[in-house]
Amino acid sequence: MELSAVWGALARRWYLVIVTLGLTVVAVVVMMGRVGPSYTAQGTLLLFPPDGTTKAGEKIEGNPYLSLGGLNPARDILIRAMTSKTARAELEESHPDVSYEMYADMAVSGPIVVVDVTGASEEDTIGALNDLFEAAPGVLVGLQSDLGIKRREYLSIQKLTIDETAEKVTKDQLRAGIVGGAGVLVAGLLGIGLLDGLLLSRGRGGRRREEDEPHEAGDVGEDRAGPRAVEPLDSDGWVRPPPRNGFAQVVPNDEQSSAVQRR
């Protein structure tokens, strides 16, 4: 369909365009209300080595930060344990509208775990983040106790950073509103174009049928041969034939009928 034809259809059905625009606004509001905004919060955890490490049976005292380079495998195991299906199911029982991700911070070489939490409300988001931070030390202790490691050799984990308030995110809400409104607008404009074409075709078909309808038999004969001339009669019932040589000749009906029979 040409662009001029589209504009012509919209101009002829302008009232339907107004209705479509109204429905588009309603669709945007409804979709944004259904999706709603989301809230995100983030925190980081840091793994520490035990208070003293042993080398060749000797205890080494020193700054624990100097021994962080070898804790990356333990960090990855902790992340795997806290993102398992069982761990997610336990968090969903208390925070059903919250999702989270845990991953290694690749910006640094140390054993830092990043925790991202997304929820439908700020309270649930912050609450879920705090619950994950409280559960992390217990999960790390459980992983080490299963291996029979001595308590003094346990790795430890500490809170590095944590958000106290959640950030409001409207990206998904706006995307849902735009998609819903665009769908209604496109469908409405296409419907207007199809309806306009249907109405125009019906109007042309009706006019064509009116032009092609045959006239009644009397009307057709009258149109083709023209109206039949009626000969005038005088008061005595005589027929007045057309004038001859400028003079009118009056012939009685009886004589006229006799002359017709002789012919």
PDB file of C-alpha atoms in Angstrom:
ATOM      1  CA  MET A   1       0.000   0.000   0.000  1.00  0.00           C
ATOM      2  CA  GLU A   2       1.354   3.396  -0.970  1.00  0.00           C
ATOM      3  CA  LEU A   3       2.042   5.983   1.694  1.00  0.00           C
ATOM      4  CA  SER A   4      -0.432   8.435   0.148  1.00  0.00           C
ATOM      5  CA  ALA A   5      -3.157   5.786   0.289  1.00  0.00           C
ATOM      6  CA  VAL A   6      -2.378   5.161   3.952  1.00  0.00           C
ATOM      7  CA  TRP A   7      -2.598   8.856   4.791  1.00  0.00           C
ATOM      8  CA  GLY A   8      -5.813   9.116   2.827  1.00  0.00           C
ATOM      9  CA  ALA A   9      -7.347   6.216   4.760  1.00  0.00           C
ATOM     10  CA  LEU A  10      -6.299   7.735   8.093  1.00  0.00           C
ATOM     11  CA  ALA A  11      -7.689  11.130   7.067  1.00  0.00           C
ATOM     12  CA  ARG A  12     -11.042   9.622   6.092  1.00  0.00           C
ATOM     13  CA  ARG A  13     -11.268   7.581   9.293  1.00  0.00           C
ATOM     14  CA  TRP A  14      -9.809  10.189  11.631  1.00  0.00           C
ATOM     15  CA  TYR A  15     -12.260   9.293  14.379  1.00  0.00           C
ATOM     16  CA  LEU A  16     -10.917   5.735  14.401  1.00  0.00           C
ATOM     17  CA  VAL A  17      -7.383   7.122  14.635  1.00  0.00           C
ATOM     18  CA  ILE A  18      -8.353   9.007  17.784  1.00  0.00           C
ATOM     19  CA  VAL A  19      -9.829   5.821  19.263  1.00  0.00           C
ATOM     20  CA  THR A  20      -6.650   3.906  18.394  1.00  0.00           C
ATOM     21  CA  LEU A  21      -4.440   6.514  20.069  1.00  0.00           C
ATOM     22  CA  GLY A  22      -6.583   6.323  23.177  1.00  0.00           C
ATOM     23  CA  LEU A  23      -6.298   2.537  23.258  1.00  0.00           C
ATOM     24  CA  THR A  24      -2.542   2.843  22.814  1.00  0.00           C
ATOM     25  CA  VAL A  25      -2.242   5.069  25.880  1.00  0.00           C
ATOM     26  CA  VAL A  26      -4.388   2.644  27.874  1.00  0.00           C
ATOM     27  CA  ALA A  27      -2.204  -0.291  26.783  1.00  0.00           C
ATOM     28  CA  VAL A  28       0.973   1.521  27.851  1.00  0.00           C
ATOM     29  CA  VAL A  29      -0.456   2.324  31.289  1.00  0.00           C
ATOM     30  CA  VAL A  30      -1.785  -1.202  31.809  1.00  0.00           C
ATOM     31  CA  MET A  31       1.455  -2.908  30.786  1.00  0.00           C
ATOM     32  CA  MET A  32       3.578  -0.614  32.942  1.00  0.00           C
ATOM     33  CA  GLY A  33       1.242  -1.241  35.863  1.00  0.00           C
ATOM     34  CA  ARG A  34       1.433  -5.002  35.424  1.00  0.00           C
ATOM     35  CA  VAL A  35       5.212  -5.165  35.185  1.00  0.00           C
ATOM     36  CA  GLY A  36       6.003  -2.468  37.717  1.00  0.00           C
ATOM     37  CA  PRO A  37       9.464  -1.203  38.655  1.00  0.00           C
ATOM     38  CA  SER A  38      12.165  -3.424  40.082  1.00  0.00           C
ATOM     39  CA  TYR A  39      14.765  -2.773  42.774  1.00  0.00           C
ATOM     40  CA  THR A  40      18.401  -3.829  42.849  1.00  0.00           C
ATOM     41  CA  ALA A  41      20.982  -3.958  45.611  1.00  0.00           C
ATOM     42  CA  GLN A  42      24.571  -5.180  45.647  1.00  0.00           C
ATOM     43  CA  GLY A  43      27.121  -6.355  48.142  1.00  0.00           C
ATOM     44  CA  THR A  44      30.583  -7.946  48.129  1.00  0.00           C
ATOM     45  CA  LEU A  45      32.141 -10.655  50.277  1.00  0.00           C
ATOM     46  CA  LEU A  46      35.821 -11.341  50.821  1.00  0.00           C
ATOM     47  CA  LEU A  47      37.358 -14.698  51.661  1.00  0.00           C
ATOM     48  CA  PHE A  48      40.225 -14.820  54.170  1.00  0.00           C
ATOM     49  CA  PRO A  49      42.774 -17.562  54.848  1.00  0.00           C
ATOM     50  CA  PRO A  50      43.062 -19.019  58.357  1.00  0.00           C
ATOM     51  CA  ASP A  51      44.860 -17.046  61.045  1.00  0.00           C
ATOM     52  CA  GLY A  52      48.071 -18.983  60.435  1.00  0.00           C
ATOM     53  CA  THR A  53      49.193 -21.209  57.596  1.00  0.00           C
ATOM     54  CA  THR A  54      51.694 -24.002  57.780  1.00  0.00           C
ATOM     55  CA  LYS A  55      54.670 -24.639  55.562  1.00  0.00           C
ATOM     56  CA  ALA A  56      56.803 -27.684  56.174  1.00  0.00           C
ATOM     57  CA  GLY A  57      55.165 -28.037  59.588  1.00  0.00           C
ATOM     58  CA  GLU A  58      55.981 -24.499  60.654  1.00  0.00           C
ATOM     59  CA  LYS A  59      53.377 -21.836  61.446  1.00  0.00           C
ATOM     60  CA  ILE A  60      53.717 -18.650  59.477  1.00  0.00           C
ATOM     61  CA  GLU A  61      52.512 -15.431  61.048  1.00  0.00           C
ATOM     62  CA  GLY A  62      51.756 -12.407  58.902  1.00  0.00           C
ATOM     63  CA  ASN A  63      49.213 -10.277  57.116  1.00  0.00           C
ATOM     64  CA  PRO A  64      46.347 -12.478  55.816  1.00  0.00           C
ATOM     65  CA  TYR A  65      45.905 -10.218  52.767  1.00  0.00           C
ATOM     66  CA  LEU A  66      49.239 -11.483  51.505  1.00  0.00           C
ATOM     67  CA  SER A  67      47.800 -14.974  51.184  1.00  0.00           C
ATOM     68  CA  LEU A  68      44.643 -14.165  49.211  1.00  0.00           C
ATOM     69  CA  GLY A  69      46.005 -15.211  45.832  1.00  0.00           C
ATOM     70  CA  GLY A  70      45.356 -18.906  46.408  1.00  0.00           C
ATOM     71  CA  LEU A  71      41.737 -18.564  47.535  1.00  0.00           C
ATOM     72  CA  ASN A  72      40.126 -18.184  44.121  1.00  0.00           C
ATOM     73  CA  PRO A  73      39.218 -21.888  43.832  1.00  0.00           C
ATOM     74  CA  ALA A  74      37.551 -21.740  47.246  1.00  0.00           C
ATOM     75  CA  ARG A  75      35.661 -18.623  46.118  1.00  0.00           C
ATOM     76  CA  ASP A  76      34.348 -20.403  43.032  1.00  0.00           C
ATOM     77  CA  ILE A  77      33.217 -23.402  45.090  1.00  0.00           C
ATOM     78  CA  LEU A  78      31.361 -21.099  47.501  1.00  0.00           C
ATOM     79  CA  ILE A  79      29.604 -19.364  44.595  1.00  0.00           C
ATOM     80  CA  ARG A  80      28.569 -22.704  43.132  1.00  0.00           C
ATOM     81  CA  ALA A  81      27.174 -23.863  46.468  1.00  0.00           C
ATOM     82  CA  MET A  82      25.189 -20.652  47.127  1.00  0.00           C
ATOM     83  CA  THR A  83      23.664 -20.545  43.625  1.00  0.00           C
ATOM     84  CA  SER A  84      22.490 -24.151  43.543  1.00  0.00           C
ATOM     85  CA  LYS A  85      18.822 -25.049  43.184  1.00  0.00           C
ATOM     86  CA  THR A  86      18.571 -25.967  46.848  1.00  0.00           C
ATOM     87  CA  ALA A  87      19.975 -22.621  47.986  1.00  0.00           C
ATOM     88  CA  ARG A  88      17.681 -20.684  45.647  1.00  0.00           C
ATOM     89  CA  ALA A  89      14.636 -22.637  46.828  1.00  0.00           C
ATOM     90  CA  GLU A  90      15.445 -21.807  50.461  1.00  0.00           C
ATOM     91  CA  LEU A  91      15.659 -18.089  49.671  1.00  0.00           C
ATOM     92  CA  GLU A  92      12.417 -18.168  47.647  1.00  0.00           C
ATOM     93  CA  GLU A  93      10.509 -19.470  50.666  1.00  0.00           C
ATOM     94  CA  SER A  94      11.082 -16.198  52.531  1.00  0.00           C
ATOM     95  CA  HIS A  95      11.447 -13.894  49.508  1.00  0.00           C
ATOM     96  CA  PRO A  96       9.354 -15.281  46.619  1.00  0.00           C
ATOM     97  CA  ASP A  97       9.643 -12.175  44.427  1.00  0.00           C
ATOM     98  CA  VAL A  98      13.429 -11.911  44.630  1.00  0.00           C
ATOM     99  CA  SER A  99      16.160 -13.236  42.353  1.00  0.00           C
ATOM    100  CA  TYR A 100      19.909 -13.036  42.865  1.00  0.00           C
ATOM    101  CA  GLU A 101      23.233 -13.717  41.199  1.00  0.00           C
ATOM    102  CA  MET A 102      26.655 -14.357  42.707  1.00  0.00           C
ATOM    103  CA  TYR A 103      29.844 -14.113  40.688  1.00  0.00           C
ATOM    104  CA  ALA A 104      33.539 -13.414  41.028  1.00  0.00           C
ATOM    105  CA  ASP A 105      34.753  -9.850  40.783  1.00  0.00           C
ATOM    106  CA  MET A 106      37.056  -9.969  37.787  1.00  0.00           C
ATOM    107  CA  ALA A 107      38.206  -6.378  38.297  1.00  0.00           C
ATOM    108  CA  VAL A 108      40.546  -7.565  41.052  1.00  0.00           C
ATOM    109  CA  SER A 109      42.624 -10.691  41.479  1.00  0.00           C
ATOM    110  CA  GLY A 110      41.486 -11.374  45.040  1.00  0.00           C
ATOM    111  CA  PRO A 111      38.745 -13.808  46.170  1.00  0.00           C
ATOM    112  CA  ILE A 112      35.872 -11.306  46.113  1.00  0.00           C
ATOM    113  CA  VAL A 113      32.297 -12.481  45.632  1.00  0.00           C
ATOM    114  CA  VAL A 114      29.752 -10.025  44.189  1.00  0.00           C
ATOM    115  CA  VAL A 115      26.087 -10.499  45.164  1.00  0.00           C
ATOM    116  CA  ASP A 116      23.381  -8.843  43.021  1.00  0.00           C
ATOM    117  CA  VAL A 117      19.794  -9.021  44.258  1.00  0.00           C
ATOM    118  CA  THR A 118      16.703  -7.942  42.288  1.00  0.00           C
ATOM    119  CA  GLY A 119      13.243  -7.745  43.813  1.00  0.00           C
ATOM    120  CA  ALA A 120       9.781  -6.293  43.327  1.00  0.00           C
ATOM    121  CA  SER A 121      10.071  -4.055  46.402  1.00  0.00           C
ATOM    122  CA  GLU A 122      12.874  -2.305  48.214  1.00  0.00           C
ATOM    123  CA  GLU A 123      12.170  -4.082  51.505  1.00  0.00           C
ATOM    124  CA  ASP A 124      12.323  -7.553  49.966  1.00  0.00           C
ATOM    125  CA  THR A 125      15.490  -6.715  48.041  1.00  0.00           C
ATOM    126  CA  ILE A 126      17.402  -5.446  51.059  1.00  0.00           C
ATOM    127  CA  GLY A 127      16.055  -8.269  53.203  1.00  0.00           C
ATOM    128  CA  ALA A 128      17.179 -10.922  50.718  1.00  0.00           C
ATOM    129  CA  LEU A 129      20.630  -9.359  50.444  1.00  0.00           C
ATOM    130  CA  ASN A 130      21.069  -9.410  54.224  1.00  0.00           C
ATOM    131  CA  ASP A 131      19.887 -13.032  54.399  1.00  0.00           C
ATOM    132  CA  LEU A 132      22.449 -14.063  51.787  1.00  0.00           C
ATOM    133  CA  PHE A 133      25.219 -12.343  53.695  1.00  0.00           C
ATOM    134  CA  GLU A 134      24.168 -14.105  56.894  1.00  0.00           C
ATOM    135  CA  ALA A 135      24.017 -17.491  55.139  1.00  0.00           C
ATOM    136  CA  ALA A 136      27.420 -17.239  53.415  1.00  0.00           C
ATOM    137  CA  PRO A 137      29.603 -17.966  56.500  1.00  0.00           C
ATOM    138  CA  GLY A 138      27.508 -21.017  57.396  1.00  0.00           C
ATOM    139  CA  VAL A 139      27.748 -22.395  53.848  1.00  0.00           C
ATOM    140  CA  LEU A 140      31.524 -21.921  53.852  1.00  0.00           C
ATOM    141  CA  VAL A 141      31.845 -23.679  57.214  1.00  0.00           C
ATOM    142  CA  GLY A 142      29.703 -26.576  55.966  1.00  0.00           C
ATOM    143  CA  LEU A 143      31.898 -27.031  52.887  1.00  0.00           C
ATOM    144  CA  GLN A 144      35.008 -27.265  55.048  1.00  0.00           C
ATOM    145  CA  SER A 145      33.532 -29.454  57.772  1.00  0.00           C
ATOM    146  CA  ASP A 146      32.593 -32.083  55.180  1.00  0.00           C
ATOM    147  CA  LEU A 147      36.295 -32.400  54.329  1.00  0.00           C
ATOM    148  CA  GLY A 148      37.388 -33.008  57.925  1.00  0.00           C
ATOM    149  CA  ILE A 149      39.531 -29.906  58.104  1.00  0.00           C
ATOM    150  CA  LYS A 150      40.623 -28.735  61.540  1.00  0.00           C
ATOM    151  CA  ARG A 151      38.738 -25.776  62.856  1.00  0.00           C
ATOM    152  CA  ARG A 152      41.809 -23.578  63.129  1.00  0.00           C
ATOM    153  CA  GLU A 153      42.473 -24.127  59.440  1.00  0.00           C
ATOM    154  CA  TYR A 154      39.069 -22.967  58.256  1.00  0.00           C
ATOM    155  CA  LEU A 155      38.786 -20.217  55.697  1.00  0.00           C
ATOM    156  CA  SER A 156      36.676 -17.279  56.790  1.00  0.00           C
ATOM    157  CA  ILE A 157      34.502 -14.798  54.945  1.00  0.00           C
ATOM    158  CA  GLN A 158      33.766 -11.179  55.739  1.00  0.00           C
ATOM    159  CA  LYS A 159      31.426  -8.521  54.506  1.00  0.00           C
ATOM    160  CA  LEU A 160      33.277  -6.067  52.327  1.00  0.00           C
ATOM    161  CA  THR A 161      30.510  -3.753  51.051  1.00  0.00           C
ATOM    162  CA  ILE A 162      26.709  -3.834  51.171  1.00  0.00           C
ATOM    163  CA  ASP A 163      23.982  -1.472  49.982  1.00  0.00           C
ATOM    164  CA  GLU A 164      21.672  -0.134  52.657  1.00  0.00           C
ATOM    165  CA  THR A 165      19.046   1.057  50.150  1.00  0.00           C
ATOM    166  CA  ALA A 166      17.910  -0.491  46.880  1.00  0.00           C
ATOM    167  CA  GLU A 167      17.998   1.323  43.564  1.00  0.00           C
ATOM    168  CA  LYS A 168      14.763   1.637  41.613  1.00  0.00           C
ATOM    169  CA  VAL A 169      14.968   0.358  38.029  1.00  0.00           C
ATOM    170  CA  THR A 170      12.241   1.138  35.482  1.00  0.00           C
ATOM    171  CA  LYS A 171      13.930  -0.275  32.373  1.00  0.00           C
ATOM    172  CA  ASP A 172      11.789  -3.419  32.203  1.00  0.00           C
ATOM    173  CA  GLN A 173       8.663  -1.423  33.014  1.00  0.00           C
ATOM    174  CA  LEU A 174       9.270   1.053  30.188  1.00  0.00           C
ATOM    175  CA  ARG A 175      10.131  -1.743  27.771  1.00  0.00           C
ATOM    176  CA  ALA A 176       6.874  -3.541  28.530  1.00  0.00           C
ATOM    177  CA  GLY A 177       4.874  -0.331  28.077  1.00  0.00           C
ATOM    178  CA  ILE A 178       6.539   0.493  24.762  1.00  0.00           C
ATOM    179  CA  VAL A 179       6.041  -3.014  23.402  1.00  0.00           C
ATOM    180  CA  GLY A 180       2.391  -3.146  24.458  1.00  0.00           C
ATOM    181  CA  GLY A 181       1.588   0.330  23.131  1.00  0.00           C
ATOM    182  CA  ALA A 182       3.390  -0.255  19.838  1.00  0.00           C
ATOM    183  CA  GLY A 183       1.508  -3.492  19.304  1.00  0.00           C
ATOM    184  CA  VAL A 184      -1.869  -1.850  19.841  1.00  0.00           C
ATOM    185  CA  LEU A 185      -0.965   1.136  17.644  1.00  0.00           C
ATOM    186  CA  VAL A 186       0.262  -0.969  14.717  1.00  0.00           C
ATOM    187  CA  ALA A 187      -2.708  -3.325  14.928  1.00  0.00           C
ATOM    188  CA  GLY A 188      -5.123  -0.389  15.091  1.00  0.00           C
ATOM    189  CA  LEU A 189      -3.646   1.415  12.081  1.00  0.00           C
ATOM    190  CA  LEU A 190      -3.634  -1.762  10.023  1.00  0.00           C
ATOM    191  CA  GLY A 191      -7.230  -2.383  10.995  1.00  0.00           C
ATOM    192  CA  ILE A 192      -8.203   1.146   9.953  1.00  0.00           C
ATOM    193  CA  GLY A 193      -6.552   0.658   6.565  1.00  0.00           C
ATOM    194  CA  LEU A 194      -8.326  -2.650   5.962  1.00  0.00           C
ATOM    195  CA  LEU A 195     -11.675  -1.264   7.091  1.00  0.00           C
ATOM    196  CA  ASP A 196     -11.309   1.794   4.883  1.00  0.00           C
ATOM    197  CA  GLY A 197     -10.534  -0.354   1.859  1.00  0.00           C
ATOM    198  CA  LEU A 198     -13.518  -2.606   2.583  1.00  0.00           C
ATOM    199  CA  LEU A 199     -15.918   0.308   2.927  1.00  0.00           C
ATOM    200  CA  LEU A 200     -14.653   1.948  -0.254  1.00  0.00           C
ATOM    201  CA  SER A 201     -14.997  -1.285  -2.243  1.00  0.00           C
ATOM    202  CA  ARG A 202     -18.529  -1.762  -0.975  1.00  0.00           C
ATOM    203  CA  GLY A 203     -19.462   1.796  -1.945  1.00  0.00           C
ATOM    204  CA  ARG A 204     -18.084   1.367  -5.453  1.00  0.00           C
ATOM    205  CA  GLY A 205     -19.869  -1.969  -5.826  1.00  0.00           C
ATOM    206  CA  GLY A 206     -23.197  -0.455  -4.777  1.00  0.00           C
ATOM    207  CA  ARG A 207     -22.927   2.396  -7.283  1.00  0.00           C
ATOM    208  CA  ARG A 208     -21.961  -0.025 -10.031  1.00  0.00           C
ATOM    209  CA  ARG A 209     -25.003  -2.216  -9.356  1.00  0.00           C
ATOM    210  CA  GLU A 210     -27.285   0.810  -9.474  1.00  0.00           C
ATOM    211  CA  GLU A 211     -25.876   1.796 -12.854  1.00  0.00           C
ATOM    212  CA  ASP A 212     -26.186  -1.750 -14.258  1.00  0.00           C
ATOM    213  CA  GLU A 213     -29.775  -2.413 -13.087  1.00  0.00           C
ATOM    214  CA  PRO A 214     -32.208  -2.752 -16.152  1.00  0.00           C
ATOM    215  CA  HIS A 215     -35.147  -0.365 -16.396  1.00  0.00           C
ATOM    216  CA  GLU A 216     -38.751  -1.567 -16.467  1.00  0.00           C
ATOM    217  CA  ALA A 217     -40.181  -2.709 -19.811  1.00  0.00           C
ATOM    218  CA  GLY A 218     -42.386   0.372 -20.194  1.00  0.00           C
ATOM    219  CA  ASP A 219     -39.545   2.685 -19.396  1.00  0.00           C
ATOM    220  CA  VAL A 220     -37.207   0.946 -21.834  1.00  0.00           C
ATOM    221  CA  GLY A 221     -39.724   1.157 -24.725  1.00  0.00           C
ATOM    222  CA  GLU A 222     -40.442   4.731 -23.970  1.00  0.00           C
ATOM    223  CA  ASP A 223     -36.715   5.556 -23.861  1.00  0.00           C
ATOM    224  CA  ARG A 224     -35.990   3.797 -27.161  1.00  0.00           C
ATOM    225  CA  ALA A 225     -39.045   4.720 -29.277  1.00  0.00           C
ATOM    226  CA  GLY A 226     -39.981   7.875 -27.513  1.00  0.00           C
ATOM    227  CA  PRO A 227     -43.489   8.808 -26.366  1.00  0.00           C
ATOM    228  CA  ARG A 228     -46.317   7.727 -28.687  1.00  0.00           C
ATOM    229  CA  ALA A 229     -48.104  10.633 -30.326  1.00  0.00           C
ATOM    230  CA  VAL A 230     -51.791  10.899 -29.552  1.00  0.00           C
ATOM    231  CA  GLU A 231     -53.947  12.261 -32.353  1.00  0.00           C
ATOM    232  CA  PRO A 232     -56.212  15.071 -31.209  1.00  0.00           C
ATOM    233  CA  LEU A 233     -59.996  14.655 -31.322  1.00  0.00           C
ATOM    234  CA  ASP A 234     -62.549  17.386 -31.746  1.00  0.00           C
ATOM    235  CA  SER A 235     -65.721  17.693 -29.749  1.00  0.00           C
ATOM    236  CA  ASP A 236     -67.697  15.470 -32.219  1.00  0.00           C
ATOM    237  CA  GLY A 237     -65.259  12.582 -32.098  1.00  0.00           C
ATOM    238  CA  TRP A 238     -63.541  13.437 -35.390  1.00  0.00           C
ATOM    239  CA  VAL A 239     -59.847  12.800 -35.773  1.00  0.00           C
ATOM    240  CA  ARG A 240     -57.831  15.720 -36.948  1.00  0.00           C
ATOM    241  CA  PRO A 241     -55.187  14.400 -39.400  1.00  0.00           C
ATOM    242  CA  PRO A 242     -52.057  16.428 -39.958  1.00  0.00           C
ATOM    243  CA  PRO A 243     -52.560  19.415 -42.243  1.00  0.00           C
ATOM    244  CA  ARG A 244     -52.041  19.039 -45.969  1.00  0.00           C
ATOM    245  CA  ASN A 245     -50.858  21.976 -48.026  1.00  0.00           C
ATOM    246  CA  GLY A 246     -51.423  24.227 -45.049  1.00  0.00           C
ATOM    247  CA  PHE A 247     -55.083  23.219 -44.621  1.00  0.00           C
ATOM    248  CA  ALA A 248     -56.416  20.919 -41.949  1.00  0.00           C
ATOM    249  CA  GLN A 249     -58.667  18.076 -43.109  1.00  0.00           C
ATOM    250  CA  VAL A 250     -61.228  16.608 -40.745  1.00  0.00           C
ATOM    251  CA  VAL A 251     -62.196  12.973 -41.393  1.00  0.00           C
ATOM    252  CA  PRO A 252     -64.856  11.122 -39.433  1.00  0.00           C
ATOM    253  CA  ASN A 253     -63.817   8.054 -37.493  1.00  0.00           C
ATOM    254  CA  ASP A 254     -66.059   5.802 -39.612  1.00  0.00           C
ATOM    255  CA  GLU A 255     -64.585   6.916 -42.888  1.00  0.00           C
ATOM    256  CA  GLN A 256     -61.070   6.680 -41.492  1.00  0.00           C
ATOM    257  CA  SER A 257     -61.584   3.081 -40.366  1.00  0.00           C
ATOM    258  CA  SER A 258     -63.154   2.210 -43.812  1.00  0.00           C
ATOM    259  CA  ALA A 259     -60.157   3.660 -45.579  1.00  0.00           C
ATOM    260  CA  VAL A 260     -57.827   1.622 -43.402  1.00  0.00           C
ATOM    261  CA  GLN A 261     -59.773  -1.575 -44.260  1.00  0.00           C
ATOM    262  CA  ARG A 262     -59.613  -0.861 -47.991  1.00  0.00           C
ATOM    263  CA  ARG A 263     -55.848  -0.557 -47.722  1.00  0.00           C
TER     264      ARG A 263
END
